[in-house]
Amino acid sequence: MTNPPVGQSDFVAALVDPAKAVPPGIISHRGDSDAKRFAVYRNNVHVGLVGVLAAKYPVCRQLVGEAFFTAMARLYVADHKPFSPIMMLYGADFCDFIGGFAPAQSVPYLGDMAALEEAWSVAYHAADDSPLALAEIAAFDPEVLPDLTLTRHPATGLLRSAHPIGSIWSAHQAPGVPVRPGAEAVLITRPTLDVKVTAIPVADAAFAQDLLQGLPIGEAVERTLAHHSGFDFGRAIAGLCSLGAFSQAVLP
Amino acid sequence: MDAQRLPCRAGLGLKPQHYADILDGKPDIGFFEVHAENYMGAGGPPHRYLAAIVERYPLSLHGVGLSIGGEGALNGDHLHRLRGLIDRYQPQSFSEHLAWSSHGETSLNDLLPLPYTEATLDRVVAHVDTVQQALGRSMLLENPSTYVLFAESTIDEIDFLAAIAQRTGCGLLLDVNNVMVSSVNHGLDPYTYIDRFPVQAVGEIHLAGYDETTDAAGERLLIDAHGSRVSPDVFALFRHALGRTGPVPTLVEWDNNVPAFAVLADEARIVDLAIAEARAPGDRRERVA
């Protein structure tokens, strides 16, 4: 009797689809095909990847509870396998999945919270760089200030939500943080060792968005003022710099 | 201490929740081991803490994602990242698994089994050669825990590992928990496995806790779980292994339901005592780095 080789494609196909039979040629020491044994591998893959998501999205997990989160994560895992052996990269589009996951709509800000936690993870692992200090901008000739562009610090992320996700996130880190209903813009930065999550004024967020996209300061100020007449440039730039949003000021 | 080798002592897996305990408490632990993939981010706290820890402790770099048993070519980007980590942290040891975890573009995040045949032996030997060449150093290859066998297999696992070590010059990482798990799962005697293992190639031992269930026929099925203390039967098998190997750097793995650092330190103390007992005067054998 010959024993044809079990290709790894066949193994993977059966691994990711519980409806598939154990590939012939995979046996127990008794010589039989034991689905319970093969299921250990299926379970390892699923439980492992659900664990990766549970570790990456702790606030989402708290918001919906362990059982709901696990059920939702298992569905995501079922058709999203990692594209890299680096698990910190896994689940980057979990927020989009949640956005389209009907049972999660009772927590309308869950997808945005997942986006925040993804940005937190990106910031946590981002390259080290010293943040741009306000004094470095002030050192330029005021004449050229409008032409300056500011380089995004590798850790910086900016999110806007119709819900107060920054405050909700903060309330899950330290009890007693007030949460008021309404839209919130959230800046994620890592000025020193720790990741900071900060709700910032809407006008500052519009300004930061333009700067992070590479617009010069002058143009960003004009565009922001057009929509937010009370915009305070001095306070905004000082705040963004103190949070470590940028790494460099560049004069083209 | 020989800076090029792990000390023949107990080591612990390094967990982010214990960074501060270790740097503030300066516990007397022989070495720390990290999963290479957890340090493949560009920067941030993981690298900051690891840099501080390697200033004080020897480091074992343990890969879980290289897929050495894979059918396809090794992932060149991944090898490059590993080389970067090795250059940066100069670990005393690098180890990986006799298993595969990626297929094409997909990573499965698990250590999957391979059949033991002349063809798979040639493939793994070629992969280990590639790894050692790319990393500029010799590596340790770990025996797997498995739940199934392949009808096509023609080579015994120990002969397979011994042949890889002999043909590539790599060392072996003897995971005693995996020996117990695989032996129970395949109706074999774990002590016979240890007695037949090519101990001269062993550069490190792993210990961990297992979970237990039953297979379709109602037979005991052990699961390599890394979520509890080392079980007494594995510890007894470890003492038996030490009798053959002499003192070997020995890691306690605890990756799930990670307890307080003090619990891990307790496990390390017990392992250190066992290693000390195995250290007969004038009998310090050379180890593979």
XYZ file of C-alpha atoms in Angstrom, chain A:
252
model
C 0.000 0.000 0.000
C 1.394 3.403 -0.886
C 0.815 6.469 1.218
C 0.577 9.526 -1.010
C 1.970 12.680 0.596
C -0.392 15.140 2.280
C 0.300 18.495 0.665
C 0.344 21.531 2.908
C -2.347 23.110 0.679
C -4.655 20.204 1.550
C -3.743 20.526 5.205
C -4.490 24.282 5.196
C -7.744 23.817 3.245
C -9.013 21.388 5.891
C -7.594 23.506 8.707
C -9.540 26.636 7.802
C -12.791 24.867 6.844
C -14.295 22.732 9.634
C -16.780 21.302 7.099
C -13.912 19.590 5.267
C -12.853 16.063 6.155
C -9.437 15.308 7.628
C -7.091 14.845 4.643
C -6.445 11.151 3.951
C -3.006 10.193 5.164
C -3.312 12.111 8.443
C -3.823 9.460 11.075
C -3.649 8.591 14.743
C -1.138 6.008 16.050
C -3.964 3.483 15.673
C -3.951 4.212 11.957
C -7.433 5.717 11.860
C -8.403 9.198 10.770
C -9.338 10.960 14.018
C -11.233 14.211 13.447
C -10.883 15.158 17.119
C -7.120 15.138 16.817
C -7.113 17.249 13.662
C -9.574 19.592 15.376
C -6.842 20.457 17.909
C -5.018 22.298 15.111
C -8.217 24.022 13.964
C -8.886 25.083 17.509
C -5.293 26.278 18.082
C -5.504 28.513 15.022
C -8.874 29.985 16.003
C -8.221 30.368 19.704
C -4.782 31.814 18.989
C -6.072 34.447 16.577
C -9.077 35.316 18.772
C -6.523 35.787 21.568
C -4.504 38.152 19.381
C -7.644 40.259 18.814
C -8.660 40.102 22.487
C -5.249 41.439 23.483
C -5.324 44.178 20.855
C -8.891 45.377 21.536
C -9.297 45.341 25.347
C -11.767 48.257 25.503
C -13.971 46.797 22.750
C -13.944 43.557 24.730
C -15.065 45.356 27.872
C -17.760 47.257 25.979
C -19.503 44.151 24.616
C -18.425 41.538 27.143
C -16.243 38.473 26.772
C -18.819 36.166 25.166
C -20.001 38.636 22.514
C -16.451 39.706 21.705
C -15.263 36.121 21.318
C -18.204 35.220 19.064
C -17.599 38.305 16.908
C -13.833 37.688 16.778
C -14.356 34.044 15.759
C -16.450 35.177 12.798
C -13.730 37.638 11.769
C -11.022 34.986 12.174
C -13.032 32.519 10.066
C -12.424 34.553 6.921
C -9.480 36.763 7.802
C -6.231 34.850 8.120
C -2.995 36.721 8.890
C -0.893 37.793 5.924
C 2.237 38.022 8.060
C 3.820 35.983 10.850
C 3.987 39.219 12.876
C 0.811 39.073 14.927
C 0.907 42.734 15.974
C -0.142 43.434 12.367
C -3.150 41.111 12.505
C -6.668 42.522 12.610
C -5.899 45.990 11.216
C -9.306 46.006 9.470
C -11.241 44.562 12.418
C -12.898 48.004 12.798
C -14.325 47.749 9.260
C -15.617 44.260 9.994
C -17.313 45.526 13.160
C -18.809 48.438 11.192
C -20.588 45.909 8.954
C -21.467 43.440 11.717
C -25.189 43.882 12.375
C -25.308 42.414 15.919
C -22.740 45.027 17.019
C -24.901 47.984 16.006
C -26.364 48.226 19.516
C -22.985 49.700 20.476
C -22.822 52.227 17.612
C -19.309 53.435 18.474
C -17.750 49.945 18.636
C -16.177 50.160 15.167
C -14.686 53.580 15.922
C -13.350 52.263 19.229
C -11.681 49.404 17.363
C -10.120 51.970 15.017
C -8.821 53.842 18.074
C -7.352 50.676 19.577
C -5.748 49.779 16.234
C -4.182 53.269 16.120
C -2.997 52.764 19.724
C -1.282 49.522 18.713
C 0.337 51.155 15.678
C 1.568 54.011 17.900
C 2.889 51.567 20.510
C 5.079 49.774 17.951
C 5.948 52.810 15.780
C 9.550 53.835 15.173
C 11.231 55.967 17.819
C 11.701 59.619 16.985
C 12.002 62.722 19.140
C 8.914 64.920 18.886
C 9.136 68.407 17.437
C 9.195 71.057 20.181
C 7.305 74.318 19.800
C 10.602 76.144 20.311
C 11.941 74.602 17.093
C 9.092 76.215 15.146
C 9.525 79.492 17.021
C 13.191 79.522 16.030
C 12.254 80.082 12.374
C 11.974 83.615 10.979
C 8.284 84.602 11.407
C 8.300 85.577 7.720
C 8.725 81.937 6.602
C 6.405 80.414 9.212
C 3.464 80.079 6.742
C 5.660 78.029 4.390
C 6.778 75.494 6.983
C 5.545 71.927 6.732
C 5.553 69.621 9.755
C 6.483 65.949 9.449
C 4.184 63.437 11.098
C 5.767 61.674 14.080
C 5.783 57.922 13.270
C 3.374 57.197 16.155
C 0.798 59.870 15.360
C -2.771 58.967 14.433
C -5.875 61.140 14.162
C -9.444 59.868 14.321
C -12.801 61.591 14.127
C -15.934 59.967 15.432
C -19.577 60.952 15.830
C -19.194 59.533 19.348
C -16.997 60.511 22.326
C -14.613 57.578 21.776
C -11.581 59.312 23.304
C -13.413 59.998 26.553
C -14.913 56.496 26.623
C -11.451 55.008 26.056
C -10.016 57.154 28.856
C -12.846 56.176 31.209
C -11.835 52.542 30.656
C -8.264 53.314 31.724
C -9.126 55.311 34.852
C -12.607 55.377 36.359
C -14.144 58.803 36.887
C -13.251 60.320 33.506
C -16.389 62.218 32.416
C -18.004 61.179 29.121
C -20.278 63.722 27.404
C -22.313 62.750 24.367
C -21.283 64.156 20.987
C -18.624 63.972 18.318
C -14.980 63.787 19.275
C -11.655 64.098 17.501
C -8.910 61.988 19.021
C -5.168 62.380 18.612
C -3.010 59.318 19.311
C 0.665 60.098 19.962
C 3.714 58.707 21.702
C 5.758 61.721 22.803
C 7.903 59.657 25.200
C 7.546 55.987 26.106
C 3.797 55.794 26.608
C 1.028 56.129 24.032
C -1.264 59.113 24.700
C -4.921 59.248 23.655
C -6.239 62.819 23.731
C -9.593 64.263 22.713
C -8.826 67.565 20.941
C -11.074 70.438 19.755
C -12.670 69.901 16.359
C -10.923 72.943 14.860
C -7.521 71.732 16.101
C -8.247 68.353 14.534
C -9.057 69.930 11.158
C -5.805 71.905 11.382
C -3.805 68.839 12.457
C -5.319 66.811 9.623
C -4.073 69.353 7.049
C -0.609 69.492 8.614
C -0.357 65.694 8.792
C -1.240 65.583 5.100
C 1.724 67.844 4.386
C 0.064 71.241 3.833
C 2.176 74.223 4.886
C 1.179 75.975 8.123
C -0.180 79.084 6.370
C -2.537 77.163 4.113
C -3.663 74.920 6.966
C -4.510 77.978 9.094
C -6.501 79.580 6.267
C -8.463 76.411 5.562
C -9.211 75.877 9.249
C -10.330 79.480 9.789
C -12.697 79.178 6.821
C -14.717 76.582 8.745
C -13.900 77.445 12.363
C -13.890 81.201 12.875
C -12.790 80.918 16.503
C -9.712 78.842 15.660
C -6.743 79.800 17.860
C -3.548 78.979 15.939
C -1.170 79.660 18.837
C -2.986 77.423 21.266
C -3.505 74.673 18.663
C 0.121 74.437 17.541
C 1.369 74.535 21.145
C -1.041 71.761 22.085
C -0.192 69.550 19.096
C 3.542 69.968 19.725
C 3.242 69.205 23.433
C 1.398 65.978 22.524
C 4.240 65.030 20.172
C 2.262 65.018 16.927
C 5.208 65.978 14.676
C 8.859 65.116 14.413
C 10.292 67.861 12.209
C 9.655 71.321 10.777
C 10.742 71.583 7.159
C 11.206 74.714 5.078
C 10.769 73.771 1.417
